[in-house]
PDB file of C-alpha atoms and ligand atoms in Angstrom:
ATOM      1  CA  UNK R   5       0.000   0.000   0.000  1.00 93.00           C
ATOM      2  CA  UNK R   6       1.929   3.220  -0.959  1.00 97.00           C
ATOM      3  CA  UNK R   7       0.801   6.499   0.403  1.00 98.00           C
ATOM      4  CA  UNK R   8       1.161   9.970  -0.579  1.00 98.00           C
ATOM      5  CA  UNK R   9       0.058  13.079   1.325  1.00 98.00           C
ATOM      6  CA  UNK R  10       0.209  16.265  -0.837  1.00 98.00           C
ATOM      7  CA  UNK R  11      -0.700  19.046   1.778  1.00 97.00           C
ATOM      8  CA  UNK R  12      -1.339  22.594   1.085  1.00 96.00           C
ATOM      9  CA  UNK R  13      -4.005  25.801   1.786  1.00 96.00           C
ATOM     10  CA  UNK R  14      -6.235  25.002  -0.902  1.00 97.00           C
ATOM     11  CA  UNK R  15      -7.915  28.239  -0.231  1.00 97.00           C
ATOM     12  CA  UNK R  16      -9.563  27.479  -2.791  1.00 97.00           C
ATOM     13  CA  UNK R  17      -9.127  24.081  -4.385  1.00 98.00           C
ATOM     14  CA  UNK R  18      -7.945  24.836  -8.062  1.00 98.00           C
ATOM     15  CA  UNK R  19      -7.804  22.874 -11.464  1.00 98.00           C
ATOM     16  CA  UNK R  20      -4.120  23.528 -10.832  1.00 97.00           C
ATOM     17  CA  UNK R  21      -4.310  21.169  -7.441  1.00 98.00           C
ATOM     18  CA  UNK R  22      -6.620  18.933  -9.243  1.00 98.00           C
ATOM     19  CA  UNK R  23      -4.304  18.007 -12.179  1.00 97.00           C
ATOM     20  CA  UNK R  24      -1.114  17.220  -9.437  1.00 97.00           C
ATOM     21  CA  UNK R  25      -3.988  15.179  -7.228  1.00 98.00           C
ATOM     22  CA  UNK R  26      -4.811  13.297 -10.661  1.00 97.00           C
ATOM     23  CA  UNK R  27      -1.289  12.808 -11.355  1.00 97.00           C
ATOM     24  CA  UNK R  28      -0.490  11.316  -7.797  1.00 97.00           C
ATOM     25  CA  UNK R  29      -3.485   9.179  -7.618  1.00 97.00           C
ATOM     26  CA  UNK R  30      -2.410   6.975 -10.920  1.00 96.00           C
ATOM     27  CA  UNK R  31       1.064   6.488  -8.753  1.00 97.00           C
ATOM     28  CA  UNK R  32      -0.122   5.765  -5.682  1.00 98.00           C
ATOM     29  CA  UNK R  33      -2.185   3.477  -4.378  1.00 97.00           C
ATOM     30  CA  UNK R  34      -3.798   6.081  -1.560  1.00 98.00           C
ATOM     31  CA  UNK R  35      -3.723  10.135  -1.789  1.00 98.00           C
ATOM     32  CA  UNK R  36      -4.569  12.160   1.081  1.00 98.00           C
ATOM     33  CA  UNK R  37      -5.102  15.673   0.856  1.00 98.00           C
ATOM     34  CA  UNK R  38      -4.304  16.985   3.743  1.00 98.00           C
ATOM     35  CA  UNK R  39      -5.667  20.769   4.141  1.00 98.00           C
ATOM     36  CA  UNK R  40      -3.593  23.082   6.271  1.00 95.00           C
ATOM     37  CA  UNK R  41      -5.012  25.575   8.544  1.00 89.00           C
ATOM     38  CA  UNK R  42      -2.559  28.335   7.692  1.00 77.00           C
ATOM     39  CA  UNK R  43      -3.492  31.241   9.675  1.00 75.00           C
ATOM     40  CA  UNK R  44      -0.482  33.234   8.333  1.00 78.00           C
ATOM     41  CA  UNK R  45      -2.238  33.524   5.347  1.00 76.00           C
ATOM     42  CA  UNK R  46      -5.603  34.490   6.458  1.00 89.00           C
ATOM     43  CA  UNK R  47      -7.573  32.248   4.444  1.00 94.00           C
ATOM     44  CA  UNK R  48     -10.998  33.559   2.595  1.00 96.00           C
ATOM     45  CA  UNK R  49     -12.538  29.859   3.177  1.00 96.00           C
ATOM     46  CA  UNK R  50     -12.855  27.702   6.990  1.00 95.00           C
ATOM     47  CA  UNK R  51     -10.880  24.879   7.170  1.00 96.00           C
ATOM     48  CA  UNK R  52     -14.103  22.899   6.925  1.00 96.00           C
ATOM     49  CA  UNK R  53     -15.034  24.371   3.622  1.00 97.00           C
ATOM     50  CA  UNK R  54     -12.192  24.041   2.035  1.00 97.00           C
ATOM     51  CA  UNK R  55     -12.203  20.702   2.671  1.00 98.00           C
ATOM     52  CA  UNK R  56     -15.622  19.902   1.483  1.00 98.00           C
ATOM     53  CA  UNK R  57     -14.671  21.461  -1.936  1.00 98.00           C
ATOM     54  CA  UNK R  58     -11.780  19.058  -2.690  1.00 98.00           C
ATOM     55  CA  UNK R  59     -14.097  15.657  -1.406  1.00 98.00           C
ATOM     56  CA  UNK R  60     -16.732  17.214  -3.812  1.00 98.00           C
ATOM     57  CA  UNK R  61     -13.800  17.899  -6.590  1.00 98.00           C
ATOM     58  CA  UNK R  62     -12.073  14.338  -5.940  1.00 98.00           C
ATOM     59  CA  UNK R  63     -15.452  12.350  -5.587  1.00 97.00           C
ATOM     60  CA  UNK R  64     -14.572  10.349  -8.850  1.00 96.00           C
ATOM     61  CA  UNK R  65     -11.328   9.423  -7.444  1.00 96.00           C
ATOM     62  CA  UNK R  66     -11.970   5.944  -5.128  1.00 93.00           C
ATOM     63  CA  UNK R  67      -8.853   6.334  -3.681  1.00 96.00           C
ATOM     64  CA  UNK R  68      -8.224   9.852  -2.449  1.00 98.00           C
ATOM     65  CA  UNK R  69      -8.845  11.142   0.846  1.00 97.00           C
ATOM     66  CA  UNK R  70      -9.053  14.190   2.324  1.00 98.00           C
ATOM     67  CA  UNK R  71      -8.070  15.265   6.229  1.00 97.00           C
ATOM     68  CA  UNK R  72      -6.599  18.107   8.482  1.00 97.00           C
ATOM     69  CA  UNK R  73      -3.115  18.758   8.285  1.00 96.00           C
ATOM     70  CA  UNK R  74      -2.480  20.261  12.014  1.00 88.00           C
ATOM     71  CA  UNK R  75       0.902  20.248  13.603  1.00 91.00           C
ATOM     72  CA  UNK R  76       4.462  19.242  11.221  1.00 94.00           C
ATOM     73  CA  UNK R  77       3.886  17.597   8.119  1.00 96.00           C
ATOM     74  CA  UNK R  78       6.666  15.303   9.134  1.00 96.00           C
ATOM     75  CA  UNK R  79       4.615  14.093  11.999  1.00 96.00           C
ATOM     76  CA  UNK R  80       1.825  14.049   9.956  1.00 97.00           C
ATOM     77  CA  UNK R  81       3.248  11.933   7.000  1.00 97.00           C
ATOM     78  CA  UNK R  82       4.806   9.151   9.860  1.00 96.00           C
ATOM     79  CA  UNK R  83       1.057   9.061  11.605  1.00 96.00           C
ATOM     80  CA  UNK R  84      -0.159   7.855   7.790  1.00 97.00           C
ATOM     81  CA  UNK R  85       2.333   6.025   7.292  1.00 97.00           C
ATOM     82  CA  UNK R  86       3.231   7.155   3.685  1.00 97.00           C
ATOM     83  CA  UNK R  87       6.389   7.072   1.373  1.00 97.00           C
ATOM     84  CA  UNK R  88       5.730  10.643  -0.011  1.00 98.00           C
ATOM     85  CA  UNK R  89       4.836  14.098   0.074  1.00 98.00           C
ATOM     86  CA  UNK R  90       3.864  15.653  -3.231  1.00 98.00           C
ATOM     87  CA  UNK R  91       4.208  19.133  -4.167  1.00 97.00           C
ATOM     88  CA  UNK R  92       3.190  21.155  -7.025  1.00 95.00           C
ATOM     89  CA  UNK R  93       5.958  23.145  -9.536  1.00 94.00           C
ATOM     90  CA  UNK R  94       4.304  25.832 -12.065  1.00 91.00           C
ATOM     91  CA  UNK R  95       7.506  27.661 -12.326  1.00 84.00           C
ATOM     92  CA  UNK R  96      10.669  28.837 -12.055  1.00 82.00           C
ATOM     93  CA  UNK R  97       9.666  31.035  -9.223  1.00 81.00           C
ATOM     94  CA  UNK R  98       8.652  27.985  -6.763  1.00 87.00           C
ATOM     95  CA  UNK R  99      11.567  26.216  -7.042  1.00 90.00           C
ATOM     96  CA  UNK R 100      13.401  27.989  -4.064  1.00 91.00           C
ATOM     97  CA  UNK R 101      10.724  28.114  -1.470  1.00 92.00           C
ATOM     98  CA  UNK R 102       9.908  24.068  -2.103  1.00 94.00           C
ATOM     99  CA  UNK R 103      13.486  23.028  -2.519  1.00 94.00           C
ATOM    100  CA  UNK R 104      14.073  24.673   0.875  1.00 94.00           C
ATOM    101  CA  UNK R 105      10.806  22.970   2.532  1.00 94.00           C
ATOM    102  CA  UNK R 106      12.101  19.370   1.038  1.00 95.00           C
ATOM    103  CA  UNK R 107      15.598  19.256   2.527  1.00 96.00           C
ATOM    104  CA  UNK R 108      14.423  20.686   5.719  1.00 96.00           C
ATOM    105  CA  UNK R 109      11.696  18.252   5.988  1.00 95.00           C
ATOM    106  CA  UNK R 110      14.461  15.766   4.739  1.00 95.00           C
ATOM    107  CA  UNK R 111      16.234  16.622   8.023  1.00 95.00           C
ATOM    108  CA  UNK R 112      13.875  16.434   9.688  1.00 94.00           C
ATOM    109  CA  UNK R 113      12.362  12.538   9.334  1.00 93.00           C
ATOM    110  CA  UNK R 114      14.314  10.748   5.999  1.00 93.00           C
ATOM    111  CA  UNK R 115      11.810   8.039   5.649  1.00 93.00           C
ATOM    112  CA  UNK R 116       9.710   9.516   2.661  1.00 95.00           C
ATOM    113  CA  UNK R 117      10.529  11.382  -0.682  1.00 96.00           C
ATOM    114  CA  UNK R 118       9.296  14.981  -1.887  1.00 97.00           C
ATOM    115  CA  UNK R 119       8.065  14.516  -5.624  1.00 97.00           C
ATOM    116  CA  UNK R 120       7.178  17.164  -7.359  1.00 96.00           C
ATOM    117  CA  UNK R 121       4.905  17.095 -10.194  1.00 95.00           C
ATOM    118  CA  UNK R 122       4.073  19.842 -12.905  1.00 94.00           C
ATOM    119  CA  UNK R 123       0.422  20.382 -13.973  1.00 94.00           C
ATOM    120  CA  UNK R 124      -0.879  20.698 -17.474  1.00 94.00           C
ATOM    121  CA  UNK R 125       0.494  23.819 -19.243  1.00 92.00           C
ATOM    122  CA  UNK R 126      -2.498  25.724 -19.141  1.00 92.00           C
ATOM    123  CA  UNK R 127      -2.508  25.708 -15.072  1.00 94.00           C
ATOM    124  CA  UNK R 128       1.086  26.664 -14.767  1.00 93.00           C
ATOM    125  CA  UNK R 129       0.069  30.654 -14.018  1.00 93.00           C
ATOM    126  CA  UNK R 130      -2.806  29.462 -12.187  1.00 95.00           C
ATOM    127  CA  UNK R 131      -3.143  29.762  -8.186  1.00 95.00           C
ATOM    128  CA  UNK R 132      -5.666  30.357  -5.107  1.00 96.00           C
ATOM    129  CA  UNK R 133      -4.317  33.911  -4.988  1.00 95.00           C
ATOM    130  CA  UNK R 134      -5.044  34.572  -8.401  1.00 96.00           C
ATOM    131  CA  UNK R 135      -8.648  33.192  -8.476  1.00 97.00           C
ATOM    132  CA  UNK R 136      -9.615  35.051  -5.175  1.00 96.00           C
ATOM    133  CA  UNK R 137      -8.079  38.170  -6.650  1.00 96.00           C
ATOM    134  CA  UNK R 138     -10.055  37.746 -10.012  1.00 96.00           C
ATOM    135  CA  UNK R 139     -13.385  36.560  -8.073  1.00 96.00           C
ATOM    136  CA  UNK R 140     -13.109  39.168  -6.289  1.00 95.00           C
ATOM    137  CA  UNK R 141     -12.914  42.011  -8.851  1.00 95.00           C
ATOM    138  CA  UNK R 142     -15.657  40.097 -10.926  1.00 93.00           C
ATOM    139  CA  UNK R 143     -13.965  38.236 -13.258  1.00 95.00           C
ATOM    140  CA  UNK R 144     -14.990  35.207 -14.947  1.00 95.00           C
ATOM    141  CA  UNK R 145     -12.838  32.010 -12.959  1.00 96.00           C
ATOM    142  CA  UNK R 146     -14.700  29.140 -14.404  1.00 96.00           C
ATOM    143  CA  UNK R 147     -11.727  27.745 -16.388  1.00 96.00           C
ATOM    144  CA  UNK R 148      -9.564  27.715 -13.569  1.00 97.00           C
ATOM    145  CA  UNK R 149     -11.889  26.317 -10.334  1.00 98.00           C
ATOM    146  CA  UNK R 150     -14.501  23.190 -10.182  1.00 98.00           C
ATOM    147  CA  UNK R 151     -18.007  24.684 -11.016  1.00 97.00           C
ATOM    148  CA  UNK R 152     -19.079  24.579  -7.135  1.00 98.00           C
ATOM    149  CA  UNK R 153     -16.208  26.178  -5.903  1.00 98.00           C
ATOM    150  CA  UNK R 154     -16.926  28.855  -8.589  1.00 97.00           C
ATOM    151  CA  UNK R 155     -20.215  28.789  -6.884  1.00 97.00           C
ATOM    152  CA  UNK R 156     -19.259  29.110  -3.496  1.00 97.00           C
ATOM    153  CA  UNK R 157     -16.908  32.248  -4.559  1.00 97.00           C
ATOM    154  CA  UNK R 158     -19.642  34.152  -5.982  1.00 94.00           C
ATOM    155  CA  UNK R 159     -21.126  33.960  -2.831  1.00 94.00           C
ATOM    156  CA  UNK R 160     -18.416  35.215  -0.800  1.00 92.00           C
ATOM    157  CA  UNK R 161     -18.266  38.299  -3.181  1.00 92.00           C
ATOM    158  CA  UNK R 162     -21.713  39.078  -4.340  1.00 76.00           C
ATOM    159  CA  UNK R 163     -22.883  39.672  -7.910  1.00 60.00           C
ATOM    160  CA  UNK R 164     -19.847  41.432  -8.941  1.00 51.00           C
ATOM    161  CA  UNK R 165     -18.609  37.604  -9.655  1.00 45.00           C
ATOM    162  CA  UNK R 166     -21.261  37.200 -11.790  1.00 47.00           C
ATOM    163  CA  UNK R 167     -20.041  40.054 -14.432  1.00 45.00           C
TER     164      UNK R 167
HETATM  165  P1  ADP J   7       0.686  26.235   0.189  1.00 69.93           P
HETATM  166  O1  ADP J   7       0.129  27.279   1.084  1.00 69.93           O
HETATM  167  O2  ADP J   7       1.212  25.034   0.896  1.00 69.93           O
HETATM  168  O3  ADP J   7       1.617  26.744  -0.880  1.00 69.93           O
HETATM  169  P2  ADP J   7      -1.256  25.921  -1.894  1.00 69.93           P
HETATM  170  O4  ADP J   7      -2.652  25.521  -1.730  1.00 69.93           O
HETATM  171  O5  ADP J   7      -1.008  27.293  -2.438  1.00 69.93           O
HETATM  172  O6  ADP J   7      -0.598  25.689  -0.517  1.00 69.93           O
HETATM  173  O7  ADP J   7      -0.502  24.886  -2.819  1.00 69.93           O
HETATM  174  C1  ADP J   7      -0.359  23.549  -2.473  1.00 69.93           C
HETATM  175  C2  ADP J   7       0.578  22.893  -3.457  1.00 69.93           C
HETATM  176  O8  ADP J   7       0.006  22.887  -4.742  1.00 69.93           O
HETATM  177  C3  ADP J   7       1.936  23.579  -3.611  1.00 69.93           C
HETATM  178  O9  ADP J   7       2.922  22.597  -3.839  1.00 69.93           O
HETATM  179  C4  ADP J   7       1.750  24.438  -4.835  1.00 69.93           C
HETATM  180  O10 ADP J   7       2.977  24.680  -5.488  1.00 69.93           O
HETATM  181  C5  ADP J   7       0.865  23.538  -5.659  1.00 69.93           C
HETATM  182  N1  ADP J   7       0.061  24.261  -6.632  1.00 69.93           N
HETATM  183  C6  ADP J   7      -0.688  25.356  -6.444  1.00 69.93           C
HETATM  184  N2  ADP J   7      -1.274  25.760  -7.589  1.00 69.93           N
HETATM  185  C7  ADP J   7      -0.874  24.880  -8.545  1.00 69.93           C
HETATM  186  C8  ADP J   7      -1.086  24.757  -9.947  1.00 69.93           C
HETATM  187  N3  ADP J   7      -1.826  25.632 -10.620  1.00 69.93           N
HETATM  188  N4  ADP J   7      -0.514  23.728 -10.578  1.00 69.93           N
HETATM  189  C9  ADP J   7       0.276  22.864  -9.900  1.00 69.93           C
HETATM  190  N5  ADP J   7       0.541  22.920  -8.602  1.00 69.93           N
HETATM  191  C10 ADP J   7      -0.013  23.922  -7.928  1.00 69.93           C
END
């Protein structure tokens, strides 16, 4: 049975996270999304939402779970049991950031891997920042979010969504 945890915000769940999840699910036998809380980043959507939009998203997908992601992912990926973490790469520009988070997490427990997997061209520019920014102005987001989450962030920002 070979696990992988790919973690993240997913504030909101994009087509972007979707293609890696799709990716990691035909190499692994089990997938667990694991949603962090990250209060840093002051997130638009609860914890419990976001979550609900990636089991709707990843309801064709037998094997692919989704849970909380409190405390160090280290911890988190020995309490699963799992051989890796998998992390998204659009560009250039996350390279530093993720190769950083790897070899630290490396230090921290070497029992697993960090593979990193790049989505479909067309989500490379794509991320949660960018949607909520566009949603938010009233732009048109259906190519880049599942239709419900598209729902759910015209009704965090009104009609202007809708124009
Ligand atoms: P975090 O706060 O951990 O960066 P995110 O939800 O922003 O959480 O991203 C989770 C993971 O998904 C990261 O590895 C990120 O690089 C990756 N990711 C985000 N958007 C995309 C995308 N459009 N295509 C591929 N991977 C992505």
């Amino acid at each position: 049975m070979r696990t992988a945890i790919y973690p993240g915000s997913f504030d909101p769940f994009t087509n972007g996270h979707l293609d890696v999840v799709q990716r990691a699910a035909r190499l692994f036998d089990r997938v667990i999304v694991a949603v962090a809380q990250n209060e840093d980043k002051a997130p638009l959507f609860t914890l419990e939402e976001r979550q609900a939009f990636i089991k709707q998203s990843v309801a064709d997908l037998a094997h692919v779970t989704t849970d909380v992601l409190d405390g160090l992912l280290v911890n988190y990926v020995q309490k699963q049991a799992a051989q890796a973490v998998v992390r998204g790469l659009r560009a250039v520009s996350d390279f530093e950031f993720e190769f950083q988070m790897a070899l630290m997490n490396r230090k921290l427990n070497d029992h697993f891997e960090t593979i990193f997997m790049m989505p479909k061209g067309a989500y490379t520019f794509l991320s949660s920042r960018l949607v909520k920014e566009i949603a938010r102005l009233g732009g048109d987001v259906s190519a880049f979010v599942p239709e419900h989450i598209q729902a759910a962030l015209l009704a965090k920002f009104g009609k202007a969504a809708t124009r």
